[in-house]
Short mmCIF file of C-alpha atoms and ligand atoms in Angstrom, two decimals:
data_model
loop_
_atom_site.label_atom_id
_atom_site.label_comp_id
_atom_site.label_asym_id
_atom_site.label_seq_id
_atom_site.Cartn_x
_atom_site.Cartn_y
_atom_site.Cartn_z
CA MET A 692 -11.48 -19.03 0.27
CA PHE A 693 -8.84 -16.37 -1.33
CA TYR A 694 -8.78 -12.21 -0.23
CA THR A 695 -6.94 -9.58 -2.31
CA ILE A 696 -7.09 -6.31 -0.35
CA VAL A 697 -5.70 -3.04 -2.34
CA GLY A 698 -5.64 -0.01 -2.08
CA THR A 699 -8.25 2.29 -5.02
CA GLN A 700 -6.67 5.67 -4.26
CA TRP A 701 -2.91 6.77 -3.88
CA GLY A 702 -2.66 4.68 -0.26
CA ASP A 703 -3.42 5.33 3.04
CA GLU A 704 -7.05 4.07 2.57
CA GLY A 705 -6.75 1.85 6.13
CA LYS A 706 -5.70 -1.29 4.24
CA GLY A 707 -3.68 -2.47 7.20
CA LYS A 708 -6.76 -2.00 9.47
CA ILE A 709 -9.12 -3.89 7.24
CA VAL A 710 -6.56 -6.65 6.87
CA ASP A 711 -6.43 -7.36 10.68
CA TRP A 712 -9.52 -7.38 10.65
CA LEU A 713 -10.09 -9.98 7.89
CA SER A 714 -7.19 -12.02 9.06
CA SER A 715 -8.77 -13.70 12.30
CA LYS A 716 -10.28 -15.87 9.74
CA ALA A 717 -7.13 -16.54 7.07
CA ASP A 718 -4.33 -19.15 7.79
CA LEU A 719 -2.03 -16.83 5.95
CA ILE A 720 -1.47 -13.29 5.28
CA VAL A 721 0.77 -12.41 2.41
CA ARG A 722 2.36 -9.33 1.15
CA TYR A 723 3.49 -9.46 -2.88
CA GLN A 724 4.49 -6.16 -3.97
CA GLY A 725 6.56 -3.17 -2.90
CA GLY A 726 8.60 -2.77 0.27
CA ASN A 727 9.25 -0.62 3.75
CA ASN A 728 7.97 2.49 2.01
CA ALA A 729 3.97 1.24 2.99
CA GLY A 730 3.20 2.45 6.85
CA HIS A 731 -0.13 0.13 8.08
CA THR A 732 -1.42 1.29 11.31
CA ILE A 733 -3.42 -0.69 13.49
CA LYS A 734 -5.20 0.00 16.49
CA VAL A 735 -6.68 -2.93 18.89
CA ASP A 736 -7.74 -2.14 22.06
CA ASN A 737 -6.40 1.14 22.84
CA LYS A 738 -2.80 -0.10 21.81
CA VAL A 739 -1.75 1.06 18.02
CA TYR A 740 0.76 -1.11 16.10
CA LYS A 741 2.78 0.08 13.40
CA LEU A 742 4.15 -1.74 10.30
CA ASN A 743 6.07 -1.61 7.19
CA LEU A 744 6.94 -4.60 5.96
CA LEU A 745 5.75 -7.43 7.76
CA PRO A 746 1.95 -8.23 6.68
CA SER A 747 -0.86 -7.24 9.34
CA GLY A 748 -1.78 -10.32 9.99
CA ILE A 749 1.21 -10.44 12.42
CA ILE A 750 -0.89 -8.84 15.37
CA ASN A 751 -3.36 -11.41 15.09
CA ASN A 752 -0.67 -14.19 15.53
CA LYS A 753 -1.52 -15.63 12.20
CA LYS A 754 1.16 -17.05 9.75
CA CYS A 755 2.61 -14.42 7.30
CA ALA A 756 4.50 -14.51 4.53
CA ILE A 757 6.66 -11.73 2.17
CA GLY A 758 6.18 -12.72 -1.25
CA ASN A 759 8.94 -12.02 -4.15
CA GLY A 760 7.41 -8.63 -5.38
CA VAL A 761 8.80 -6.97 -2.38
CA VAL A 762 11.84 -5.93 -2.01
CA LEU A 763 13.38 -6.32 1.22
CA ASP A 764 15.73 -4.42 3.10
CA PRO A 765 16.99 -6.61 5.93
CA TRP A 766 17.72 -4.01 8.03
CA ALA A 767 14.43 -2.46 8.00
CA LEU A 768 12.58 -6.17 8.98
CA ILE A 769 15.10 -6.77 11.88
CA ASN A 770 14.49 -3.31 13.36
CA GLU A 771 10.74 -3.81 12.84
CA ILE A 772 11.17 -7.18 14.66
CA GLU A 773 12.25 -5.96 17.62
CA ASN A 774 9.90 -3.17 17.93
CA LEU A 775 7.06 -5.52 17.63
CA LYS A 776 8.73 -7.49 20.67
CA LYS A 777 8.59 -4.97 22.55
CA GLN A 778 4.93 -4.93 21.98
CA GLY A 779 4.71 -8.35 22.93
CA ILE A 780 3.93 -9.67 19.39
CA ASN A 781 6.66 -12.41 18.84
CA VAL A 782 7.89 -12.94 15.03
CA THR A 783 9.92 -16.31 14.87
CA ASN A 784 10.17 -18.50 11.38
CA LYS A 785 6.94 -20.18 12.83
CA ASN A 786 5.14 -17.57 11.95
CA LEU A 787 6.96 -15.74 9.62
CA PHE A 788 8.39 -17.14 6.07
CA ILE A 789 9.98 -15.25 3.10
CA ALA A 790 10.24 -15.81 -0.18
CA ASP A 791 13.79 -17.29 -0.97
CA ASN A 792 13.78 -15.79 -4.45
CA ILE A 793 12.96 -12.25 -2.47
CA CYS A 794 15.70 -9.24 -3.59
CA LEU A 795 17.26 -6.99 -1.55
CA ILE A 796 17.38 -3.37 -0.71
CA LEU A 797 20.76 -2.20 0.29
CA PRO A 798 21.92 0.75 1.87
CA ILE A 799 23.06 1.79 -1.82
CA HIS A 800 19.68 1.70 -3.24
CA LYS A 801 18.74 4.62 -0.59
CA LEU A 802 21.47 6.64 -1.59
CA LEU A 803 20.27 6.33 -5.07
CA ASP A 804 16.97 7.11 -3.99
CA GLU A 805 18.06 10.20 -2.60
CA ILE A 806 20.62 10.97 -5.45
CA ASN A 807 18.04 10.27 -8.08
CA GLU A 808 15.56 12.90 -6.11
CA ASN A 809 17.89 15.83 -6.07
CA LEU A 810 18.74 15.01 -9.74
CA ARG A 811 15.11 15.68 -10.93
CA GLY A 812 15.14 19.16 -8.89
CA GLN A 813 11.60 20.94 -9.03
CA LYS A 814 10.29 17.55 -10.76
CA GLU A 815 10.80 15.99 -7.88
CA LEU A 816 8.47 12.44 -7.04
CA GLY A 817 8.64 12.79 -3.34
CA THR A 818 9.60 9.41 -2.87
CA THR A 819 10.20 7.99 0.79
CA LYS A 820 13.68 7.72 -0.02
CA LYS A 821 13.61 3.98 1.33
CA GLY A 822 15.41 2.72 -1.58
CA ILE A 823 12.48 0.94 -3.52
CA GLY A 824 12.59 2.39 -6.97
CA PRO A 825 16.50 1.77 -7.03
CA ALA A 826 16.09 -2.00 -5.73
CA TYR A 827 13.47 -2.48 -8.30
CA GLU A 828 15.82 -0.96 -10.77
CA ASP A 829 18.54 -3.54 -10.21
CA LYS A 830 15.73 -6.31 -9.94
CA VAL A 831 15.11 -5.66 -13.62
CA GLY A 832 18.43 -5.26 -14.68
CA ARG A 833 19.33 -8.99 -13.43
CA ARG A 834 21.87 -7.63 -10.66
CA ALA A 835 20.42 -7.84 -7.53
CA ILE A 836 21.46 -9.92 -4.40
CA ARG A 837 18.38 -12.02 -3.45
CA ILE A 838 17.91 -13.47 0.25
CA CYS A 839 19.00 -17.30 -1.39
CA ASP A 840 22.37 -15.56 -2.19
CA LEU A 841 23.37 -15.33 1.50
CA LYS A 842 23.88 -18.56 1.72
CA ASN A 843 27.09 -18.63 -0.09
CA PRO A 844 29.54 -16.35 1.02
CA LYS A 845 31.79 -16.36 -1.92
CA TYR A 846 29.25 -15.92 -4.49
CA LEU A 847 27.50 -13.27 -2.05
CA LYS A 848 30.80 -11.16 -2.10
CA GLN A 849 31.37 -11.39 -5.71
CA LYS A 850 27.88 -9.72 -6.29
CA LEU A 851 28.10 -7.02 -4.34
CA ASP A 852 31.53 -6.58 -5.52
CA ASN A 853 29.87 -6.28 -8.95
CA LEU A 854 26.91 -4.08 -8.14
CA SER A 855 28.96 -1.48 -6.38
CA LYS A 856 31.03 -1.39 -9.32
CA PHE A 857 27.87 -1.03 -11.66
CA HIS A 858 26.85 1.94 -9.32
CA SER A 859 30.23 3.88 -8.05
CA GLU A 860 30.81 5.99 -11.06
CA LYS A 861 27.67 7.65 -11.03
CA ILE A 862 27.73 7.58 -6.85
CA SER A 863 31.42 9.12 -7.12
CA LYS A 864 29.83 11.93 -9.03
CA TYR A 865 27.85 13.30 -5.88
CA ILE A 866 29.70 12.08 -3.08
CA ASP A 867 33.54 11.65 -2.18
CA LYS A 868 33.50 8.51 -0.75
CA ILE A 869 31.80 5.32 -2.54
CA PRO A 870 30.21 3.71 0.37
CA GLN A 871 30.89 0.29 1.93
CA ASN A 872 29.27 -2.74 0.40
CA TYR A 873 27.86 -4.21 4.05
CA TYR A 874 29.67 -7.84 2.97
CA GLN A 875 30.25 -8.40 6.45
CA GLU A 876 26.93 -7.09 7.99
CA LEU A 877 25.26 -9.02 5.38
CA LEU A 878 27.16 -12.58 6.21
CA SER A 879 26.64 -11.79 10.76
CA MET A 880 23.01 -11.51 9.20
CA ALA A 881 22.32 -14.53 6.57
CA GLU A 882 21.52 -17.30 9.02
CA TYR A 883 18.80 -15.68 10.72
CA LEU A 884 16.86 -14.18 7.71
CA ASP A 885 17.80 -17.88 6.29
CA SER A 886 16.09 -19.34 9.14
CA PHE A 887 12.68 -17.63 7.53
CA SER A 888 13.06 -18.29 3.93
CA VAL A 889 11.12 -20.61 1.99
CA PRO A 890 10.14 -21.81 -1.82
CA LEU A 891 7.24 -19.61 -0.74
CA TRP A 892 5.30 -20.28 -4.55
CA LYS A 893 4.85 -23.97 -3.32
CA MET A 894 3.63 -23.41 -0.19
CA ILE A 895 1.04 -20.98 -0.95
CA ASN A 896 0.02 -23.11 -3.78
CA GLU A 897 0.13 -26.01 -1.26
CA PHE A 898 -2.28 -23.94 1.43
CA GLY A 899 -4.40 -22.93 -1.69
CA GLU A 900 -5.13 -26.32 -2.76
CA ASN A 901 -6.04 -27.66 0.98
CA ASN A 902 -8.81 -24.68 0.79
CA LYS A 903 -6.81 -22.72 3.36
CA THR A 904 -8.06 -18.84 3.72
CA ILE A 905 -5.38 -16.49 2.04
CA VAL A 906 -5.40 -12.90 2.10
CA PHE A 907 -3.10 -11.00 -0.46
CA GLU A 908 -2.34 -7.32 1.39
CA GLY A 909 -1.38 -4.92 -0.82
CA ALA A 910 0.16 -1.51 -0.07
CA GLN A 911 0.26 1.91 -1.69
CA GLY A 912 -2.58 2.32 -3.96
CA SER A 913 -4.05 1.34 -7.18
CA MET A 914 -3.10 5.36 -8.72
CA LEU A 915 0.58 4.51 -7.64
CA ASP A 916 0.87 1.62 -9.61
CA ILE A 917 3.85 1.86 -12.25
CA ASP A 918 1.98 0.98 -15.16
CA PHE A 919 -1.40 2.30 -14.46
CA GLY A 920 -1.13 5.26 -11.73
CA THR A 921 0.22 8.84 -12.46
CA TYR A 922 3.16 7.86 -13.94
CA PRO A 923 6.11 9.32 -13.49
CA TYR A 924 4.17 10.19 -9.67
CA VAL A 925 4.13 6.91 -8.91
CA THR A 926 6.05 3.95 -6.75
CA SER A 927 7.95 1.77 -8.42
CA SER A 928 5.80 -1.84 -8.43
CA ASN A 929 2.53 -2.99 -9.97
CA THR A 930 0.46 -2.37 -6.51
CA ILE A 931 -3.06 -3.77 -8.83
CA SER A 932 -4.55 -7.12 -7.86
CA GLY A 933 -2.79 -8.83 -11.07
CA GLN A 934 0.35 -8.98 -9.06
CA ILE A 935 -0.55 -11.40 -6.80
CA TYR A 936 0.32 -14.03 -9.05
CA SER A 937 3.65 -13.06 -10.01
CA GLY A 938 4.61 -11.69 -6.66
CA THR A 939 3.91 -14.47 -4.75
CA GLY A 940 3.62 -17.54 -7.10
CA PHE A 941 0.15 -18.51 -6.21
CA SER A 942 -2.24 -19.92 -9.03
CA LYS A 943 -5.16 -20.39 -8.22
CA LYS A 944 -7.71 -18.74 -10.00
CA ASN A 945 -11.27 -19.84 -8.39
CA ASN A 946 -13.43 -18.64 -4.90
CA HIS A 947 -11.51 -15.05 -4.84
CA LYS A 948 -13.08 -11.99 -3.53
CA ILE A 949 -10.91 -8.94 -4.23
CA LEU A 950 -11.91 -5.80 -1.87
CA GLY A 951 -10.92 -2.38 -2.90
CA ILE A 952 -9.95 -0.34 -0.06
CA THR A 953 -11.22 3.25 -0.85
CA LYS A 954 -11.90 6.49 1.45
CA ALA A 955 -14.90 8.32 2.06
CA TYR A 956 -12.31 11.26 0.84
CA THR A 957 -9.10 11.34 -0.73
CA THR A 958 -5.38 11.68 0.13
CA ARG A 959 -1.94 11.53 -1.27
CA VAL A 960 1.59 12.12 0.31
CA GLY A 961 4.32 13.33 -2.37
CA SER A 962 4.24 14.99 -5.74
CA GLY A 963 1.69 14.19 -8.62
CA PRO A 964 -2.01 15.07 -10.01
CA PHE A 965 -5.02 15.09 -7.58
CA PRO A 966 -7.71 16.57 -9.47
CA THR A 967 -9.93 16.86 -6.14
CA GLU A 968 -7.57 18.50 -3.97
CA LEU A 969 -8.74 20.77 -1.40
CA ILE A 970 -6.54 23.75 -0.62
CA ASP A 971 -8.69 25.62 1.82
CA ASN A 972 -10.17 24.77 5.44
CA ILE A 973 -11.81 21.96 4.18
CA GLY A 974 -8.54 20.48 3.46
CA GLU A 975 -7.09 21.47 6.58
CA HIS A 976 -10.02 19.96 8.44
CA LEU A 977 -9.61 16.93 6.69
CA GLY A 978 -6.36 16.67 7.53
CA GLU A 979 -6.46 17.26 10.81
CA LYS A 980 -9.51 15.45 11.80
CA GLY A 981 -8.51 12.15 9.69
CA GLN A 982 -4.78 12.36 11.29
CA GLU A 983 -3.34 12.73 7.90
CA TYR A 984 0.35 12.62 8.49
CA GLY A 985 2.47 9.89 6.54
CA THR A 986 3.19 6.56 8.61
CA VAL A 987 6.57 6.46 7.30
CA THR A 988 8.19 9.93 6.51
CA LYS A 989 5.58 11.86 8.84
CA ARG A 990 4.76 13.79 5.93
CA LYS A 991 1.44 16.03 5.87
CA ARG A 992 -1.36 14.46 3.15
CA ARG A 993 -2.66 16.07 0.65
CA CYS A 994 -6.80 15.74 1.15
CA GLY A 995 -9.44 16.40 -1.12
CA TRP A 996 -12.75 15.18 -2.27
CA PHE A 997 -13.92 11.84 -3.13
CA ASP A 998 -13.52 11.27 -6.87
CA SER A 999 -15.85 8.27 -8.35
CA VAL A 1000 -14.08 8.34 -11.29
CA LEU A 1001 -10.83 7.31 -9.87
CA LEU A 1002 -12.35 4.58 -8.19
CA LYS A 1003 -14.37 3.65 -11.44
CA GLN A 1004 -11.16 3.37 -12.93
CA SER A 1005 -9.03 1.29 -10.20
CA ILE A 1006 -12.50 -1.38 -9.60
CA ASN A 1007 -11.68 -1.81 -13.39
CA LEU A 1008 -8.15 -2.39 -13.42
CA ASN A 1009 -8.48 -4.72 -9.78
CA GLY A 1010 -11.42 -6.30 -10.67
CA ILE A 1011 -12.81 -5.31 -7.36
CA THR A 1012 -16.15 -7.24 -6.30
CA ASP A 1013 -16.33 -5.28 -2.67
CA ILE A 1014 -16.00 -1.95 -1.76
CA VAL A 1015 -14.60 -1.41 1.77
CA LEU A 1016 -15.66 2.38 2.40
CA THR A 1017 -13.49 3.67 5.31
CA LYS A 1018 -13.40 6.37 7.57
CA LEU A 1019 -16.47 8.09 6.82
CA ASP A 1020 -16.44 9.16 10.03
CA VAL A 1021 -13.92 12.14 9.38
CA LEU A 1022 -16.85 13.53 6.92
CA ASP A 1023 -19.33 13.95 10.01
CA GLU A 1024 -19.02 17.66 10.59
CA LEU A 1025 -19.03 18.89 7.13
CA LYS A 1026 -22.18 21.08 5.78
CA GLU A 1027 -22.45 19.92 2.37
CA ILE A 1028 -20.00 17.22 0.53
CA LYS A 1029 -18.39 16.77 -2.66
CA ILE A 1030 -18.73 13.99 -4.72
CA CYS A 1031 -16.33 14.02 -8.25
CA VAL A 1032 -18.34 12.72 -10.84
CA GLY A 1033 -16.44 13.62 -14.24
CA TYR A 1034 -13.55 15.29 -15.63
CA PHE A 1035 -12.95 18.44 -18.18
CA ILE A 1036 -9.94 19.01 -19.93
CA ASP A 1037 -9.51 21.56 -22.49
CA GLU A 1038 -13.69 21.72 -22.22
CA LYS A 1039 -13.22 18.29 -23.67
CA LYS A 1040 -15.18 15.43 -20.83
CA TYR A 1041 -13.50 12.27 -19.05
CA ASP A 1042 -14.58 9.64 -17.75
CA TYR A 1043 -11.18 8.40 -16.59
CA LEU A 1044 -7.74 9.55 -15.33
CA PRO A 1045 -5.61 10.31 -18.96
CA SER A 1046 -2.33 8.79 -18.78
CA GLU A 1047 -0.59 11.80 -20.63
CA GLU A 1048 1.44 13.47 -18.15
CA PHE A 1049 0.81 16.77 -19.66
CA LEU A 1050 -2.64 16.69 -19.20
CA PHE A 1051 -2.61 16.42 -15.47
CA ASP A 1052 -2.52 20.19 -14.81
CA LYS A 1053 -5.23 20.96 -16.82
CA ILE A 1054 -8.08 18.38 -15.43
CA LYS A 1055 -11.03 19.98 -13.70
CA PRO A 1056 -13.43 17.92 -11.94
CA ILE A 1057 -17.15 18.03 -12.68
CA TYR A 1058 -18.69 18.17 -8.97
CA LYS A 1059 -22.06 16.82 -7.37
CA THR A 1060 -23.18 18.26 -4.16
CA ILE A 1061 -25.04 16.50 -1.24
CA ASP A 1062 -26.04 17.42 2.15
CA GLY A 1063 -23.70 16.39 5.27
CA TRP A 1064 -24.88 14.60 7.88
CA GLN A 1065 -23.27 16.72 10.78
CA SER A 1066 -23.73 13.84 13.61
CA SER A 1067 -21.32 11.48 15.16
CA THR A 1068 -20.94 8.51 13.39
CA ALA A 1069 -17.53 7.55 15.13
CA GLY A 1070 -17.27 4.07 16.34
CA ILE A 1071 -20.55 2.79 14.32
CA ASN A 1072 -20.65 -0.87 13.99
CA LYS A 1073 -24.31 -1.47 12.65
CA ILE A 1074 -25.93 0.25 9.15
CA ASN A 1075 -29.19 1.38 10.47
CA ASP A 1076 -27.36 3.52 12.96
CA LEU A 1077 -25.84 5.79 10.76
CA PRO A 1078 -27.87 8.93 9.55
CA ILE A 1079 -29.92 9.18 6.99
CA ASN A 1080 -27.49 11.16 5.00
CA ALA A 1081 -24.50 8.87 5.71
CA LYS A 1082 -26.71 6.22 4.44
CA LYS A 1083 -27.38 8.79 1.14
CA TYR A 1084 -23.43 9.38 0.69
CA ILE A 1085 -23.21 5.71 0.46
CA LYS A 1086 -26.24 4.81 -1.65
CA ILE A 1087 -24.63 7.72 -3.93
CA ILE A 1088 -21.46 6.49 -4.41
CA GLU A 1089 -22.49 2.68 -5.11
CA GLU A 1090 -24.82 3.81 -7.69
CA LEU A 1091 -22.01 5.84 -9.74
CA ILE A 1092 -19.47 3.23 -9.09
CA GLU A 1093 -21.48 0.24 -10.01
CA THR A 1094 -20.24 -1.85 -7.54
CA ASN A 1095 -21.39 -2.91 -3.91
CA ILE A 1096 -20.29 -1.02 -0.68
CA SER A 1097 -19.64 -4.30 2.06
CA ILE A 1098 -17.58 -2.66 4.48
CA VAL A 1099 -18.07 0.18 6.27
CA SER A 1100 -15.21 1.77 8.68
CA THR A 1101 -16.10 4.51 11.09
CA GLY A 1102 -13.11 4.43 13.33
CA PRO A 1103 -9.15 3.33 13.62
CA ASP A 1104 -9.74 0.07 15.93
CA ARG A 1105 -11.10 -3.59 14.66
CA LYS A 1106 -14.50 -3.36 16.59
CA GLU A 1107 -15.54 0.51 14.78
CA THR A 1108 -16.15 -2.11 11.36
CA ILE A 1109 -19.69 -2.55 9.72
CA ASP A 1110 -20.24 -5.72 8.26
CA ILE A 1111 -23.67 -4.38 6.02
CA ASN A 1112 -24.27 -7.96 4.77
CA GLY A 1113 -22.51 -9.92 7.45
CA THR A 1114 -21.56 -12.06 5.00
CA LEU A 1115 -17.99 -11.12 4.23
CA LEU A 1116 -16.38 -13.32 6.80
CA ASN A 1117 -18.89 -16.46 6.32
CA ILE A 1118 -15.97 -18.34 5.18
P1 GDP B 1249 -2.92 1.98 5.12
O1 GDP B 1249 -1.49 2.18 4.65
O2 GDP B 1249 -3.96 1.73 3.53
O3 GDP B 1249 -2.85 0.47 5.85
O4 GDP B 1249 -3.46 3.20 5.58
P2 GDP B 1249 -2.44 4.07 6.81
O5 GDP B 1249 -2.63 2.94 7.77
O6 GDP B 1249 -1.41 4.72 5.94
O7 GDP B 1249 -3.52 5.03 6.96
C1 GDP B 1249 -4.56 4.86 7.76
C2 GDP B 1249 -5.40 5.58 8.70
O8 GDP B 1249 -6.50 5.93 9.31
C3 GDP B 1249 -4.80 5.04 10.14
O9 GDP B 1249 -3.99 5.61 11.48
C4 GDP B 1249 -6.01 3.66 10.74
O10 GDP B 1249 -5.37 3.81 12.32
C5 GDP B 1249 -6.71 5.05 10.25
N1 GDP B 1249 -8.42 4.76 10.34
C6 GDP B 1249 -8.54 3.30 9.34
N2 GDP B 1249 -9.63 3.40 9.25
C7 GDP B 1249 -10.10 4.50 10.19
C8 GDP B 1249 -11.35 4.71 9.77
O11 GDP B 1249 -12.68 4.59 9.71
N3 GDP B 1249 -11.91 6.11 10.93
C9 GDP B 1249 -11.10 6.56 11.54
N4 GDP B 1249 -10.90 7.74 11.94
N5 GDP B 1249 -9.55 6.65 11.25
C10 GDP B 1249 -9.14 4.86 10.32
P1 IMO B 1250 0.97 2.62 1.97
O1 IMO B 1250 1.06 1.27 1.80
C1 IMO B 1250 1.39 6.30 0.63
C2 IMO B 1250 4.04 7.63 -2.49
C3 IMO B 1250 5.11 8.16 -1.69
C4 IMO B 1250 5.61 8.69 -3.05
C5 IMO B 1250 5.74 7.80 -3.99
C6 IMO B 1250 6.67 7.16 -4.50
O2 IMO B 1250 0.93 3.31 3.53
O3 IMO B 1250 -0.64 2.98 1.70
P2 IMO B 1250 8.47 5.44 -3.45
O4 IMO B 1250 9.07 5.53 -2.27
O5 IMO B 1250 7.44 3.91 -3.09
O6 IMO B 1250 9.39 5.69 -4.46
O7 IMO B 1250 8.04 6.65 -3.52
O8 IMO B 1250 4.81 6.57 -3.85
N1 IMO B 1250 4.24 6.03 -1.32
C7 IMO B 1250 3.36 6.10 -0.74
N2 IMO B 1250 2.07 6.92 -0.24
N3 IMO B 1250 0.80 5.52 1.05
C8 IMO B 1250 2.20 4.52 0.54
O9 IMO B 1250 2.20 2.62 1.38
C9 IMO B 1250 2.59 5.03 -0.42
N4 IMO B 1250 4.33 4.22 -0.53
C10 IMO B 1250 4.75 4.90 -1.27
O10 IMO B 1250 4.49 9.38 -1.06
O11 IMO B 1250 4.50 10.08 -3.58
MG1 MG B 1251 -0.48 3.91 4.98
#
């Protein structure tokens, strides 16, 4: 059985929690895009783990892999492995496998990320400054350093020199000293990094052929997809489920569930359109109650009402089979709850988020209002224990999106999860 986990909104939907929950039954958990711009928080019995690059299955001591669709910052990886060790989680080449054709994020990419943002001035994207965009640019520009290049010092030196030469003209306009190319440091890490590296496309297809259970762990959210998100306010990778194939080399299409992880309201970090954003007390309340602060950059996340238009778009783009509704408990105190059911732009009705950047500012949401439940759902793990109005909220969303909500999450811990039909994990 294969599962793909995708964020349906603008990220931070609770993917890490759900991957951890699902991974108890998995044989392999694989990241297929993004990099250490992701921040996944997982809570198990009062212990909190924060992951950026490593798949969330690592907490369950499962075999994990990082696919070629990811851009890998070796310094960030080593740092994350060391931090996890302090929390009692050992990462070795028995439980971590990295695609040998993965492209690297180097210090120069972080510098370029910073420079590019400054150049945009008022129109900055609000990136995580982890070098994601510039690293993907070098990948498609066919100049990137890949992990397999580290095996050959002479070749590595030549490639690094070429890369520095390529970027130095731009960088020298903004800073006095061209940064070093980190050749020696990369060489010193080469053996360790190589110990994780495998032809992942081969390994993963063998797992598939042997009927193993694989979980593909997405990062970011569908509205941050480079093609289908709110361009240019997006990340630099394809975040939708189709990316699992080119991001890992996996090729099996059968027995696949695609789970769309969806917050019971909406959040966004960084710049860009957000039709249902609440710049009022309710928005503040959602942020406080939901602890909506970025894991990576510690920025306050923008908060707003649930948007069924956006979710329907994501369901279409990803081929989502089941929705996982997270953070329902955050809505507990609200007297009234609004759900966006359509948009008006210049008096014209829309049932989708248009691509045109010049229309973004004009989007006016159309709301349906329902009564809140004003009682605690925190930690509830049986559907029948939910208050009637919470069940109604779930039902209304299901009707609007024409897709089943199979799991509801009522708290950050693994145990605070409702598997509605109890069938999702019957592997
Ligand atoms: P990800 O990037 O999609 O993995 O999500 P993040 O980890 O960045 O953000 C989700 C946050 O909400 C984390 O701090 C989780 O511990 C927390 N969380 C997940 N599910 C729930 C839930 O159902 N209720 C509450 N209150 N918190 C949750
Ligand atoms: P997880 O996996 C939320 C946002 C950044 C910025 C835009 C581009 O935790 O859901 P980038 O550094 O990728 O070039 O920044 O994308 N962004 C995220 N927002 N969750 C994430 O990941 C994100 N990863 C990137 O805030 O607006
Ligand atoms: Mg996150």
